[in-house]
Coordinates of C-alpha atoms in Angstrom, one line a residue:
M1447 CA -2.5 0.0 5.4
R1448 CA -1.8 -0.8 1.8
S1449 CA -5.0 -2.7 0.9
G1450 CA -7.8 -0.3 1.6
T1451 CA -9.5 2.0 -0.9
R1452 CA -9.6 4.5 1.9
R1453 CA -5.8 5.0 2.1
R1454 CA -6.1 7.9 -0.3
L1455 CA -8.3 9.7 2.2
G1456 CA -6.0 11.8 4.3
W1457 CA -8.1 11.8 7.4
M1458 CA -7.9 8.0 7.8
R1459 CA -11.7 7.6 8.4
L1460 CA -11.2 4.6 10.8
C1461 CA -12.3 10.1 15.4
S1462 CA -15.2 9.6 17.4
K1463 CA -18.0 12.0 17.8
G1464 CA -17.6 14.9 20.3
L1465 CA -14.0 15.6 19.3
C1466 CA -14.8 18.6 17.1
S1467 CA -14.6 21.2 20.0
M1468 CA -11.5 19.6 21.4
M1469 CA -9.8 19.7 18.0
L1470 CA -10.7 23.3 17.2
L1471 CA -9.4 24.4 20.7
L1472 CA -6.2 22.5 19.9
W1473 CA -5.9 24.2 16.6
A1474 CA -6.6 27.6 18.0
A1475 CA -4.1 27.1 20.8
K1476 CA -1.4 26.1 18.4
S1477 CA -2.2 28.9 16.0
G1478 CA -1.6 31.4 18.8
A1479 CA 2.1 30.4 18.7
T1480 CA 2.6 31.2 15.0
P1481 CA 6.3 32.1 14.3
A1482 CA 7.3 35.6 13.5
K1483 CA 6.5 36.8 10.0
G1484 CA 9.3 36.2 7.6
D1485 CA 10.5 33.0 9.1
A1486 CA 9.2 30.8 6.3
G1487 CA 10.7 27.5 7.7
A1488 CA 9.3 28.0 11.2
T1489 CA 5.9 29.0 9.7
F1490 CA 5.8 26.0 7.5
K1491 CA 6.8 23.7 10.4
D1492 CA 4.0 25.1 12.6
L1493 CA 1.5 24.6 9.8
V1494 CA 2.3 20.9 9.1
D1495 CA 2.5 20.2 12.9
R1496 CA -1.0 21.7 13.4
E1497 CA -2.4 19.8 10.5
W1498 CA -0.8 16.5 11.7
A1499 CA -2.3 17.1 15.2
L1500 CA -5.7 17.5 13.6
R1501 CA -5.2 14.5 11.4
L1502 CA -4.5 12.3 14.5
A1503 CA -7.5 13.8 16.3
E1504 CA -9.7 12.9 13.4
G1505 CA -8.2 9.5 12.9
P1506 CA -7.7 7.6 16.2
L1507 CA -6.6 4.4 14.5
L1508 CA -3.9 6.4 12.6
A1509 CA -2.9 8.0 15.9
T1510 CA -2.6 4.5 17.5
Y1511 CA -0.6 3.3 14.5
V1512 CA 2.0 6.1 14.7
G1513 CA 2.4 5.7 18.5
D1514 CA 0.1 8.5 19.8
H1515 CA -2.1 6.7 22.4
S1516 CA -4.2 9.6 23.6
Q1517 CA -7.2 8.3 21.6
D1518 CA -6.9 4.6 21.9
D1519 CA -10.5 4.2 23.0
R1520 CA -12.0 5.8 19.9
L1521 CA -12.9 5.1 16.3
S1522 CA -13.4 7.7 13.7
S1523 CA -16.7 9.3 12.7
S1524 CA -17.9 9.4 9.1
T1525 CA -21.0 11.5 9.0
E1526 CA -21.7 14.1 6.3
A1527 CA -21.1 16.9 9.0
D1528 CA -17.6 15.3 9.6
F1529 CA -16.7 15.5 6.0
V1530 CA -17.9 19.0 5.6
R1531 CA -15.9 20.1 8.6
R1532 CA -12.8 18.4 7.4
D1533 CA -13.2 20.0 3.9
K1534 CA -13.3 23.4 5.6
L1535 CA -10.2 22.7 7.6
T1536 CA -8.3 21.4 4.6
R1537 CA -9.1 24.5 2.6
G1538 CA -7.9 26.6 5.5
F1539 CA -4.6 24.7 5.6
L1540 CA -4.2 25.2 1.8
A1541 CA -4.9 28.9 2.2
E1542 CA -2.2 29.2 4.9
L1543 CA 0.2 27.2 2.8
A1544 CA -0.3 29.5 -0.2
Q1545 CA 0.9 32.4 2.1
I1546 CA 4.3 30.8 2.7
D1547 CA 7.1 31.7 0.2
R1548 CA 8.2 28.3 -1.0
A1549 CA 11.5 29.7 -2.4
A1550 CA 12.5 30.9 1.1
L1551 CA 12.4 27.3 2.4
G1552 CA 15.3 24.9 2.7
A1553 CA 15.7 22.0 0.2
T1554 CA 14.0 19.4 2.5
D1555 CA 11.1 21.7 3.3
R1556 CA 10.6 22.5 -0.4
V1557 CA 10.0 18.8 -1.0
S1558 CA 7.7 18.6 2.0
Y1559 CA 5.8 21.7 0.8
D1560 CA 5.1 20.1 -2.6
L1561 CA 4.0 16.8 -1.0
F1562 CA 1.9 18.6 1.6
A1563 CA 0.1 20.7 -1.0
S1564 CA -0.5 17.7 -3.2
D1565 CA -1.9 15.7 -0.2
L1566 CA -4.3 18.4 0.9
Q1567 CA -5.5 19.1 -2.7
D1568 CA -5.9 15.3 -3.3
R1569 CA -8.1 15.1 -0.2
L1570 CA -10.5 17.8 -1.6
D1571 CA -10.5 16.2 -5.1
S1572 CA -11.4 12.8 -3.6
R1573 CA -14.3 14.4 -1.8
R1574 CA -15.4 16.3 -5.0
F1575 CA -16.0 12.9 -6.6
G1576 CA -17.6 11.4 -3.5
E1577 CA -15.0 8.7 -2.9
E1578 CA -16.0 8.4 0.7
Q1579 CA -19.0 6.5 -0.6
L1580 CA -16.7 3.7 -1.9
A1581 CA -16.2 1.7 1.3
L1582 CA -14.8 -1.5 -0.2
N1583 CA -13.2 -3.1 -3.2
A1584 CA -13.2 -6.6 -4.6
D1585 CA -11.3 -8.2 -1.7
S1586 CA -11.6 -6.0 1.4
G1587 CA -13.0 -2.9 3.0
F1588 CA -13.5 -1.0 6.2
H1589 CA -15.1 -4.0 7.8
T1590 CA -12.2 -6.3 7.1
D1591 CA -9.9 -3.6 8.5
L1592 CA -12.0 -3.6 11.7
G1593 CA -11.8 -7.4 11.7
Q1594 CA -8.0 -7.1 12.1
L1595 CA -8.3 -4.7 15.1
P1596 CA -6.5 -7.0 17.6
D1597 CA -3.4 -6.8 15.5
Q1598 CA -3.5 -3.0 15.2
V1599 CA -3.7 -1.9 18.8
P1600 CA -1.6 -2.3 21.9
L1601 CA -2.8 -5.0 24.3
A1602 CA -0.3 -5.0 27.2
T1603 CA -2.0 -3.3 30.1
I1604 CA -5.4 -3.2 31.7
R1605 CA -5.9 0.2 30.2
D1606 CA -5.2 -1.2 26.7
Y1607 CA -7.9 -3.8 27.2
E1608 CA -10.4 -1.2 28.4
N1609 CA -9.6 0.9 25.3
Y1610 CA -10.0 -2.2 23.1
L1611 CA -13.4 -2.8 24.6
A1612 CA -14.4 0.8 24.1
R1613 CA -13.6 0.4 20.4
L1614 CA -15.5 -2.8 20.1
R1615 CA -18.6 -1.1 21.5
Q1616 CA -18.4 1.5 18.8
F1617 CA -18.8 -1.0 16.0
P1618 CA -22.6 -0.4 15.6
R1619 CA -22.0 3.3 15.1
V1620 CA -19.2 2.9 12.6
F1621 CA -21.0 0.3 10.6
A1622 CA -24.1 2.4 10.5
E1623 CA -22.2 5.5 9.3
E1624 CA -20.4 3.5 6.6
T1625 CA -23.6 1.8 5.5
A1626 CA -25.3 5.3 5.2
L1627 CA -22.4 6.5 2.9
M1628 CA -22.7 3.3 0.8
R1629 CA -26.4 3.9 0.4
K1630 CA -25.6 7.4 -0.9
G1631 CA -23.3 5.8 -3.4
L1632 CA -25.9 3.4 -4.5
A1633 CA -28.3 6.2 -5.1
R1634 CA -25.9 8.0 -7.5
G1635 CA -24.2 5.1 -9.1
M1636 CA -21.0 5.5 -7.1
T1637 CA -20.2 1.8 -6.4
P1638 CA -17.8 -0.8 -7.5
P1639 CA -19.2 -2.9 -10.4
R1640 CA -21.4 -5.7 -9.2
V1641 CA -19.5 -8.4 -11.0
A1642 CA -16.3 -7.6 -9.0
L1643 CA -18.2 -7.8 -5.7
E1644 CA -19.7 -11.2 -6.1
G1645 CA -19.1 -13.1 -2.9
I1646 CA -17.9 -10.0 -0.9
D1647 CA -20.7 -10.7 1.6
A1648 CA -18.6 -13.7 2.7
S1649 CA -15.9 -11.4 4.0
A1650 CA -18.5 -10.0 6.5
A1651 CA -20.1 -13.4 7.1
A1652 CA -16.8 -14.8 8.4
Y1653 CA -17.2 -12.6 11.5
V1654 CA -20.8 -13.8 12.1
V1655 CA -20.1 -16.6 14.6
D1656 CA -22.2 -18.7 17.0
S1657 CA -20.4 -17.5 20.1
P1658 CA -18.2 -14.6 21.1
E1659 CA -15.3 -17.0 21.9
A1660 CA -15.4 -18.1 18.2
S1661 CA -14.7 -14.6 17.0
S1662 CA -11.2 -13.6 15.9
L1663 CA -11.8 -10.3 17.8
Y1664 CA -12.1 -12.4 21.1
K1665 CA -8.4 -13.5 20.6
P1666 CA -7.0 -10.9 23.2
F1667 CA -9.4 -12.3 25.9
A1668 CA -8.2 -15.8 25.3
A1669 CA -4.5 -15.0 26.1
F1670 CA -3.9 -12.3 28.7
P1671 CA -0.5 -10.9 29.7
A1672 CA 0.9 -12.9 32.5
T1673 CA 0.9 -9.9 34.9
F1674 CA -3.0 -9.7 34.9
S1675 CA -4.7 -11.0 38.0
D1676 CA -7.3 -13.7 37.9
A1677 CA -10.0 -11.1 38.8
D1678 CA -9.0 -8.8 36.0
R1679 CA -8.9 -11.7 33.5
Q1680 CA -12.4 -12.8 34.5
R1681 CA -13.8 -9.2 34.4
L1682 CA -12.3 -8.4 31.1
A1683 CA -13.2 -11.7 29.5
A1684 CA -16.8 -11.2 30.5
A1685 CA -16.8 -7.7 29.1
G1686 CA -15.2 -9.0 25.9
R1687 CA -17.9 -11.6 25.5
D1688 CA -20.6 -9.0 26.1
A1689 CA -19.1 -6.5 23.6
I1690 CA -18.7 -9.0 20.9
A1691 CA -22.1 -10.6 21.4
T1692 CA -24.0 -7.2 21.6
S1693 CA -21.9 -5.0 19.3
V1694 CA -19.5 -6.8 17.0
I1695 CA -21.4 -9.9 15.8
P1696 CA -24.7 -7.9 15.2
S1697 CA -22.8 -5.3 13.3
F1698 CA -21.2 -7.8 11.0
R1699 CA -24.5 -9.7 10.6
D1700 CA -26.4 -6.5 9.6
F1701 CA -23.6 -5.6 7.2
R1702 CA -23.5 -9.0 5.7
D1703 CA -27.3 -8.8 5.1
F1704 CA -26.9 -5.3 3.7
L1705 CA -24.3 -6.4 1.3
K1706 CA -26.2 -9.5 0.2
N1707 CA -29.7 -8.1 0.0
E1708 CA -29.2 -4.4 -0.9
Y1709 CA -25.7 -3.4 -1.9
L1710 CA -24.8 -6.2 -4.3
P1711 CA -28.2 -6.2 -6.1
G1712 CA -28.1 -2.4 -6.4
S1713 CA -24.5 -2.0 -7.5
R1714 CA -23.9 -0.8 -11.0
T1715 CA -23.8 -3.3 -13.8
T1716 CA -21.2 -1.3 -15.8
L1717 CA -17.5 -1.8 -15.4
A1718 CA -15.7 1.5 -16.3
A1719 CA -14.8 4.2 -13.9
A1720 CA -15.8 6.4 -16.8
D1721 CA -19.4 5.2 -16.2
M1722 CA -19.6 6.7 -12.7
P1723 CA -20.7 10.2 -12.0
D1724 CA -18.2 12.6 -13.7
G1725 CA -16.4 9.3 -14.6
R1726 CA -14.0 10.4 -17.3
E1727 CA -12.7 13.3 -15.2
Y1728 CA -12.7 11.0 -12.2
Y1729 CA -10.5 8.4 -14.0
R1730 CA -8.0 11.1 -15.0
Y1731 CA -7.9 12.2 -11.4
L1732 CA -7.2 8.6 -10.3
I1733 CA -4.3 8.3 -12.9
R1734 CA -2.8 11.5 -11.4
H1735 CA -3.3 10.3 -7.9
F1736 CA -1.8 6.9 -8.3
T1737 CA 1.0 7.6 -10.7
T1738 CA 1.8 11.3 -9.8
L1739 CA 2.1 11.8 -13.6
D1740 CA -0.2 13.6 -16.0
K1741 CA -0.7 10.9 -18.7
T1742 CA -3.8 10.1 -20.7
P1743 CA -5.3 6.6 -20.7
E1744 CA -4.4 6.2 -24.3
E1745 CA -0.7 7.0 -23.7
I1746 CA -0.6 4.5 -20.9
H1747 CA -2.4 1.8 -22.9
Q1748 CA 0.1 2.0 -25.8
L1749 CA 3.0 2.0 -23.4
G1750 CA 1.7 -1.2 -21.8
L1751 CA 1.3 -2.9 -25.2
E1752 CA 4.9 -2.1 -26.1
Q1753 CA 6.3 -3.3 -22.8
V1754 CA 4.3 -6.6 -22.8
A1755 CA 5.6 -7.3 -26.3
R1756 CA 9.2 -6.6 -25.1
I1757 CA 8.9 -8.9 -22.1
R1758 CA 7.3 -11.6 -24.2
D1759 CA 10.5 -11.8 -26.2
E1760 CA 12.5 -12.4 -23.0
M1761 CA 10.0 -15.0 -21.7
N1762 CA 10.3 -16.9 -25.0
G1763 CA 14.1 -17.1 -24.6
V1764 CA 13.8 -18.4 -21.0
M1765 CA 11.1 -20.9 -22.1
K1766 CA 13.4 -22.3 -24.8
S1767 CA 16.2 -22.7 -22.2
T1768 CA 14.0 -25.2 -20.3
G1769 CA 13.9 -27.5 -23.4
F1770 CA 10.1 -27.2 -23.7
T1771 CA 9.1 -27.9 -27.3
G1772 CA 5.5 -26.5 -27.3
D1773 CA 4.3 -22.9 -27.9
F1774 CA 3.9 -20.2 -25.3
A1775 CA 0.3 -21.0 -24.4
A1776 CA 1.2 -24.7 -23.9
F1777 CA 4.0 -23.7 -21.6
L1778 CA 1.7 -21.6 -19.5
Q1779 CA -0.7 -24.5 -19.3
F1780 CA 2.1 -26.8 -18.2
L1781 CA 3.2 -24.3 -15.5
R1782 CA -0.4 -23.9 -14.2
T1783 CA -1.1 -27.6 -13.9
D1784 CA 2.1 -29.5 -13.1
P1785 CA 2.1 -30.5 -9.4
R1786 CA 5.9 -30.0 -9.1
F1787 CA 5.3 -26.2 -9.1
Y1788 CA 2.9 -26.2 -6.1
A1789 CA 3.3 -26.7 -2.4
K1790 CA 1.4 -29.6 -0.9
T1791 CA 0.6 -27.9 2.4
A1792 CA 0.1 -24.4 3.7
E1793 CA 3.1 -25.0 6.0
D1794 CA 5.3 -25.9 3.0
L1795 CA 4.4 -22.7 1.2
L1796 CA 5.0 -20.6 4.3
K1797 CA 8.4 -22.3 4.9
E1798 CA 9.5 -21.7 1.3
A1799 CA 8.5 -18.0 1.5
S1800 CA 10.4 -17.7 4.8
Y1801 CA 13.5 -19.4 3.4
I1802 CA 13.5 -17.1 0.4
A1803 CA 13.1 -14.0 2.6
K1804 CA 15.9 -15.1 4.9
R1805 CA 18.3 -15.7 2.0
M1806 CA 17.6 -12.2 0.7
D1807 CA 18.2 -10.8 4.3
G1808 CA 21.8 -12.1 3.8
K1809 CA 22.2 -10.2 0.6
L1810 CA 21.0 -6.8 1.9
P1811 CA 24.3 -5.4 3.1
S1812 CA 25.7 -5.7 -0.4
L1813 CA 22.7 -3.6 -1.7
F1814 CA 22.2 -1.0 1.0
R1815 CA 24.3 1.0 3.4
H1816 CA 21.4 1.6 5.8
L1817 CA 19.1 -1.1 7.0
P1818 CA 16.0 -0.7 9.3
R1819 CA 15.9 -1.9 12.9
Q1820 CA 12.4 -3.2 12.6
P1821 CA 12.0 -6.9 12.0
Y1822 CA 9.3 -8.7 9.9
G1823 CA 7.5 -12.0 10.0
V1824 CA 5.8 -14.4 7.5
A1825 CA 2.2 -15.3 8.1
P1826 CA -0.8 -16.6 6.1
V1827 CA -3.5 -14.2 4.8
P1828 CA -6.4 -14.3 7.3
D1829 CA -9.0 -16.9 6.4
A1830 CA -11.8 -14.4 6.3
I1831 CA -10.4 -12.6 3.3
A1832 CA -8.2 -15.2 1.7
P1833 CA -10.5 -16.5 -1.1
K1834 CA -10.7 -13.2 -3.0
Y1835 CA -7.3 -11.9 -1.8
T1836 CA -4.1 -11.5 -3.8
S1837 CA -1.2 -13.9 -3.4
G1838 CA 0.7 -11.8 -0.9
R1839 CA 0.8 -8.4 0.8
Y1840 CA 2.8 -6.5 3.3
V1841 CA 1.2 -5.3 6.5
P1842 CA 3.3 -2.6 8.3
A1843 CA 3.9 -2.6 12.0
P1844 CA 2.3 0.0 14.3
V1845 CA 5.0 2.3 15.7
G1846 CA 6.2 1.4 19.2
G1847 CA 4.0 -1.7 19.4
S1848 CA 4.9 -5.4 19.9
Q1849 CA 4.1 -6.4 16.4
P1850 CA 6.6 -6.8 13.5
G1851 CA 5.8 -6.0 10.0
W1852 CA 4.1 -8.9 8.4
Y1853 CA 4.6 -10.5 5.0
W1854 CA 1.3 -12.2 4.3
V1855 CA 1.3 -15.2 2.0
N1856 CA -2.1 -16.6 0.7
T1857 CA -2.4 -20.3 1.5
Y1858 CA -5.9 -20.6 0.2
A1859 CA -6.2 -22.8 -2.9
L1860 CA -2.6 -24.1 -2.9
D1861 CA -2.9 -25.4 -6.4
K1862 CA -3.3 -21.8 -7.5
R1863 CA -0.1 -20.5 -5.7
P1864 CA 2.9 -21.5 -7.9
L1865 CA 6.3 -21.7 -6.3
F1866 CA 8.0 -20.3 -9.4
N1867 CA 6.4 -16.9 -8.6
L1868 CA 7.4 -17.0 -4.9
E1869 CA 10.8 -15.4 -5.2
A1870 CA 9.4 -12.3 -7.0
L1871 CA 6.5 -12.1 -4.6
T1872 CA 8.7 -12.2 -1.6
F1873 CA 11.1 -9.6 -2.8
H1874 CA 8.2 -7.3 -3.6
E1875 CA 6.3 -7.6 -0.4
A1876 CA 9.1 -8.3 2.2
V1877 CA 12.7 -7.5 1.4
P1878 CA 14.1 -5.5 -0.3
G1879 CA 10.6 -4.4 -1.1
H1880 CA 7.8 -3.0 1.1
H1881 CA 9.1 -4.0 4.5
L1882 CA 12.6 -2.5 3.9
Q1883 CA 11.1 0.6 2.3
G1884 CA 8.4 1.2 5.0
A1885 CA 10.5 0.5 8.0
L1886 CA 13.3 2.8 6.8
A1887 CA 10.7 5.6 6.2
Q1888 CA 9.5 5.3 9.8
E1889 CA 13.1 5.7 11.0
V1890 CA 14.0 8.8 8.9
E1891 CA 14.9 11.7 11.1
G1892 CA 14.4 15.4 10.3
L1893 CA 11.2 15.0 8.3
P1894 CA 7.7 16.2 9.2
Q1895 CA 5.6 13.4 10.7
F1896 CA 3.2 13.3 7.8
R1897 CA 6.1 12.3 5.5
R1898 CA 7.2 9.4 7.7
F1899 CA 3.8 7.8 7.2
L1900 CA 3.1 9.0 3.7
Y1901 CA 2.5 6.3 1.0
V1902 CA 2.8 7.5 -2.6
D1903 CA 1.6 4.5 -4.6
A1904 CA 3.8 5.1 -7.7
F1905 CA 6.9 5.3 -5.5
G1906 CA 6.0 2.4 -3.1
E1907 CA 4.8 0.0 -5.8
G1908 CA 7.4 1.1 -8.2
W1909 CA 10.0 0.2 -5.6
G1910 CA 8.3 -3.1 -5.0
L1911 CA 8.6 -4.1 -8.7
Y1912 CA 12.1 -2.8 -8.8
S1913 CA 12.9 -5.1 -5.9
E1914 CA 11.7 -8.1 -7.9
W1915 CA 14.1 -7.1 -10.7
L1916 CA 16.9 -6.5 -8.1
G1917 CA 16.6 -10.1 -7.1
K1918 CA 18.2 -11.1 -10.4
E1919 CA 21.2 -8.8 -9.6
A1920 CA 21.4 -10.3 -6.1
G1921 CA 21.8 -13.9 -7.5
F1922 CA 18.3 -15.3 -7.4
Y1923 CA 16.1 -16.8 -10.2
T1924 CA 18.9 -19.3 -11.0
D1925 CA 16.2 -21.8 -11.9
P1926 CA 14.8 -21.0 -15.3
Y1927 CA 11.2 -21.6 -14.2
R1928 CA 11.6 -19.0 -11.4
D1929 CA 13.2 -16.6 -13.8
F1930 CA 10.2 -17.1 -16.1
G1931 CA 8.1 -16.4 -13.0
R1932 CA 9.9 -13.2 -12.5
L1933 CA 9.3 -12.1 -16.1
G1934 CA 5.7 -13.3 -15.8
Y1935 CA 5.3 -11.0 -12.8
E1936 CA 6.9 -8.1 -14.8
A1937 CA 4.5 -8.9 -17.7
W1938 CA 1.7 -8.9 -15.2
R1939 CA 2.4 -5.4 -14.1
A1940 CA 2.9 -4.2 -17.7
S1941 CA -0.3 -5.9 -18.6
R1942 CA -2.1 -3.8 -15.9
L1943 CA -1.3 -0.7 -18.0
V1944 CA -3.3 -2.3 -20.8
V1945 CA -6.1 -3.9 -18.8
D1946 CA -6.8 -1.0 -16.4
T1947 CA -7.0 1.6 -19.1
G1948 CA -8.9 -0.9 -21.3
I1949 CA -11.6 -1.4 -18.7
H1950 CA -12.0 2.1 -17.4
A1951 CA -11.5 4.2 -20.5
L1952 CA -11.5 2.1 -23.7
G1953 CA -14.6 -0.1 -23.4
W1954 CA -13.1 -3.5 -22.5
S1955 CA -15.2 -6.2 -21.1
R1956 CA -14.3 -8.2 -18.1
Q1957 CA -13.7 -11.3 -20.2
Q1958 CA -11.5 -9.4 -22.5
A1959 CA -9.4 -8.3 -19.5
I1960 CA -9.3 -11.9 -18.1
D1961 CA -8.2 -13.3 -21.5
Y1962 CA -5.4 -10.7 -21.9
L1963 CA -4.0 -11.3 -18.5
A1964 CA -4.2 -15.1 -18.9
E1965 CA -2.4 -15.0 -22.2
N1966 CA 0.4 -12.7 -21.2
T1967 CA 1.3 -13.6 -17.6
T1968 CA 2.2 -16.6 -15.5
L1969 CA -0.7 -16.0 -13.1
P1970 CA -2.9 -19.0 -12.3
L1971 CA -6.4 -18.6 -13.7
H1972 CA -7.9 -18.2 -10.2
E1973 CA -5.6 -15.2 -9.6
V1974 CA -6.2 -13.8 -13.1
T1975 CA -9.9 -13.5 -12.2
T1976 CA -9.3 -12.1 -8.7
E1977 CA -6.8 -9.6 -10.1
V1978 CA -9.2 -8.4 -12.9
D1979 CA -11.9 -7.9 -10.3
R1980 CA -9.5 -5.9 -8.2
Y1981 CA -8.7 -3.6 -11.2
I1982 CA -12.4 -3.3 -11.9
S1983 CA -13.2 -2.3 -8.3
W1984 CA -10.1 -0.2 -7.7
P1985 CA -9.6 1.9 -10.9
G1986 CA -6.2 3.5 -11.5
Q1987 CA -4.3 1.8 -8.7
A1988 CA -2.9 -0.9 -10.9
L1989 CA -1.1 1.7 -13.1
C1990 CA 1.3 2.8 -10.4
Y1991 CA 3.5 -0.3 -10.3
Y1992 CA 5.0 -0.3 -13.8
L1993 CA 5.2 3.4 -14.2
G1994 CA 7.0 3.7 -10.9
F1995 CA 9.3 0.8 -11.8
M1996 CA 10.2 2.4 -15.1
K1997 CA 11.1 5.7 -13.5
I1998 CA 13.4 4.1 -10.9
R1999 CA 15.1 2.0 -13.6
E2000 CA 15.5 5.2 -15.7
L2001 CA 17.0 7.1 -12.8
R2002 CA 19.4 4.3 -12.0
A2003 CA 20.6 4.1 -15.6
R2004 CA 21.1 7.9 -15.5
A2005 CA 23.2 7.7 -12.3
E2006 CA 25.3 4.8 -13.7
T2007 CA 26.0 6.7 -16.9
A2008 CA 26.8 10.0 -15.1
L2009 CA 29.0 8.5 -12.4
G2010 CA 30.7 5.7 -14.2
P2011 CA 33.2 3.8 -12.0
A2012 CA 32.2 6.0 -9.0
F2013 CA 28.6 4.6 -9.1
D2014 CA 27.8 2.4 -6.0
V2015 CA 24.4 0.7 -6.0
R2016 CA 24.3 1.0 -2.2
D2017 CA 24.5 4.8 -2.4
F2018 CA 21.9 4.9 -5.1
H2019 CA 19.4 2.8 -3.1
D2020 CA 19.9 4.9 0.0
A2021 CA 19.3 8.0 -2.1
V2022 CA 16.0 6.6 -3.3
L2023 CA 14.8 5.6 0.1
R2024 CA 16.3 8.1 2.5
N2025 CA 13.5 10.7 2.0
G2026 CA 10.6 8.4 2.5
S2027 CA 7.8 8.2 0.0
L2028 CA 8.0 10.7 -2.9
S2029 CA 6.1 11.6 -6.0
L2030 CA 8.0 10.5 -9.1
P2031 CA 8.9 14.1 -10.2
A2032 CA 10.2 14.7 -6.6
L2033 CA 12.2 11.5 -6.8
E2034 CA 13.7 12.5 -10.1
R2035 CA 14.9 15.8 -8.5
Q2036 CA 16.3 14.0 -5.6
I2037 CA 18.4 11.6 -7.8
D2038 CA 19.6 14.5 -9.9
E2039 CA 20.8 16.2 -6.8
F2040 CA 22.4 12.9 -5.6
I2041 CA 24.3 12.6 -9.0
A2042 CA 25.5 16.2 -8.7
A2043 CA 26.7 15.6 -5.1
Q2044 CA 28.4 12.3 -6.0
K2045 CA 30.2 13.9 -9.0
A2046 CA 31.4 16.8 -6.8
A2047 CA 32.7 14.4 -4.2
S2048 CA 34.4 12.3 -6.8
Q2049 CA 36.0 15.3 -8.4
K2050 CA 37.2 16.6 -5.0
A2051 CA 38.7 13.2 -4.2
A2052 CA 40.5 13.1 -7.6
A2053 CA 41.8 16.6 -7.0
Q2054 CA 43.1 15.6 -3.6
E2055 CA 44.7 12.5 -5.0
T2056 CA 46.5 14.6 -7.7
A2057 CA 47.7 17.1 -5.2
S2058 CA 49.0 14.3 -2.9
Q2059 CA 50.9 12.7 -5.8
K2060 CA 52.4 16.1 -6.8
A2061 CA 53.5 16.7 -3.2
A2062 CA 55.1 13.3 -3.0
A2063 CA 56.9 13.6 -6.4
P2064 CA 60.0 15.7 -5.3
A2065 CA 60.7 13.3 -2.4
A2066 CA 60.6 10.4 -4.8
G2067 CA 63.0 12.1 -7.1
A2068 CA 65.5 12.7 -4.3
H2069 CA 66.1 9.0 -3.9

C-alpha cells in the first residue's frame, strides 16, 4: 500500500470492464434513499457511503483488501473512458458535498467532511496533471504490486482459487492499459527521469521465468489447503500453470521489453518536477498533497538547512562520546566500512530486526493505553525488487485475511545494511510506527469506511519518524553508535527537505543531491543513491516525514506545557492515533480539543478533591 505512486489516486486503479452499468445502478438505488432534507449528518453519511461503494466497485483490489469479497475475480480498468467517467462521478460527489451545511454536522463528521472534500479534490487535481500516466517510480510500480498478488488475496477455498485464476488471466489487459497510459506520458514528457529508472526493467524481468512453476505467482498452487481433494488440486494446478504460461509470463515479458526498448530510452533526461508539463504548479500541488501544508519550496529548503545544522551538532556530541578522534567525514567512513556494524547473513539481520521489534513490544503498554489486536511479522523484501528498494518498509494486512502486517527488511547487499540504523528503522516501520498506527486505524469504530483506510502521508510518515524519536524515551539507543544512527536517520529526513526541493525547484543535479545526503547522514552510499533516485522519481513525497514529525513534536510540547503534571504520554498518543489518519491542520485541532478536555477533567477532579476535603474537615476537628 505505502510504496506505490498510485496511492494518491483515490480510485485504486488496480474494476474490471463491464462494471459501469452495475455501479451506476447501485448509485441510483442508493440515491433513492437520500435522508430527509435538513438532516445534515444522515445526508453526509449517505453521501460518503455511496462514494465508498463506488470506490470499491471501481477498485476490486481495494475491495478485497478491506474485506469486501464481492469482486475477488476482478482487476481494475484504466482506459481513458474509465478516468473520464470517474472524473464525472467525483465532481458529482463534490457538488453534493457542497450542498451539506458543514456547521450542522457533529464534531467527528466535520473532520470527515474536510478529509472527504480534500480527498475528492485531490483526485481531480491529480488527473488535471495527468498523474495516471506515471505508472512506476525508481523501485516499484503497478507491475510489482501485481507480482505480490498471492499475498494480497484470500486463498482458503476453491472459490478463492477460481477468483485468483480469473485475476491472473486479466494480466494482459491490465498491462496493455497501463502501457498505453505510459506511452501517453512519454509523448508529453510526463515520466520519471531516465537516470532514476536505470535497471527498472529488472523488476519486470524477475517475473519472466522458464516455467510456470518457477513463478512466484504459482506459489498458491504449490501448497493447497489440506481440505482440497486430489482432483481439485490437480485441476487447479493445471489451470494455474496455463494462466501463468499464457497470461502472466507473456505480460511481464512484453512489459520488460517495453521498459528496456521504449520507455527507458524515451524517458525525460531532466530531473525536476518543474520540468514536466505545468511542472512548477504540479510541484506545488505535490507539496500540498504530501504535507497538507501550503509552503513554498524555498521555505522548506531553508527549514531543512537549519534542521540539518542543528542535528549535526548533536551528532558531533555523540561521535565524541565514542572516543573517535577523526573528523565527521572520517567517522562516517568508519561506520560505512567496519565489518562489526554489519550482519554476516540475511538470517542474522532478520533475527536482529525481530529481536528489536519484540523488545519494543514489551514497552508499548507504558506508551499507549490502546493497542491493536492485529499482529505483525518480519520478512525479507522480495528478491524481485530488493536491489533498488529501501532498507525496510511496512506492508499492511488485508482486512479479515490470514496474513499479518509485515515489516519488510532488505537483506540484499548486507554490507550496505548497517545494524546501527536498525533500531530506528524498526521503530518507524513496525512498532510503535506504521504497524501500530495502521492496525489501530483499521479498528477505530464510528468513522466512515474511507477514513479507516485513508493514508495521509504527512501524518503517517510524521508518526513513523516520531516513533524513531520515541525509542529514545523508551530506553533504546543505549549504544552510542545506535544513537548516532538514530540521529543519522533524523538528519536523513531533514536532508530530504533540502534535497527534494533542491532537485525539483532549485536546479540541483543528481550528483549534488547524492553528495549532500552522503555528507550529512549515516546512510550507506548504495542507499544514498537509491534514495536520491527515489526522490527524483517521486517528487514531494520525501517532504512529508520531517514536516509531520515537527508538527507532532510541537503538539506534544504544547500539551506538556498546558497540562503540566496532568500530562500522560499514553493519553497523548491515543489522542494522536484514535481518529485514524489526519491532515496536519486537522490533527492540530484534535490535540487542542484533547488539551481542553484534559484540562477540564483535571479541574473537575481538583474541585471534587477540594470539596471532599472540606466535607471531611469538621469530622476531623471533632476528634
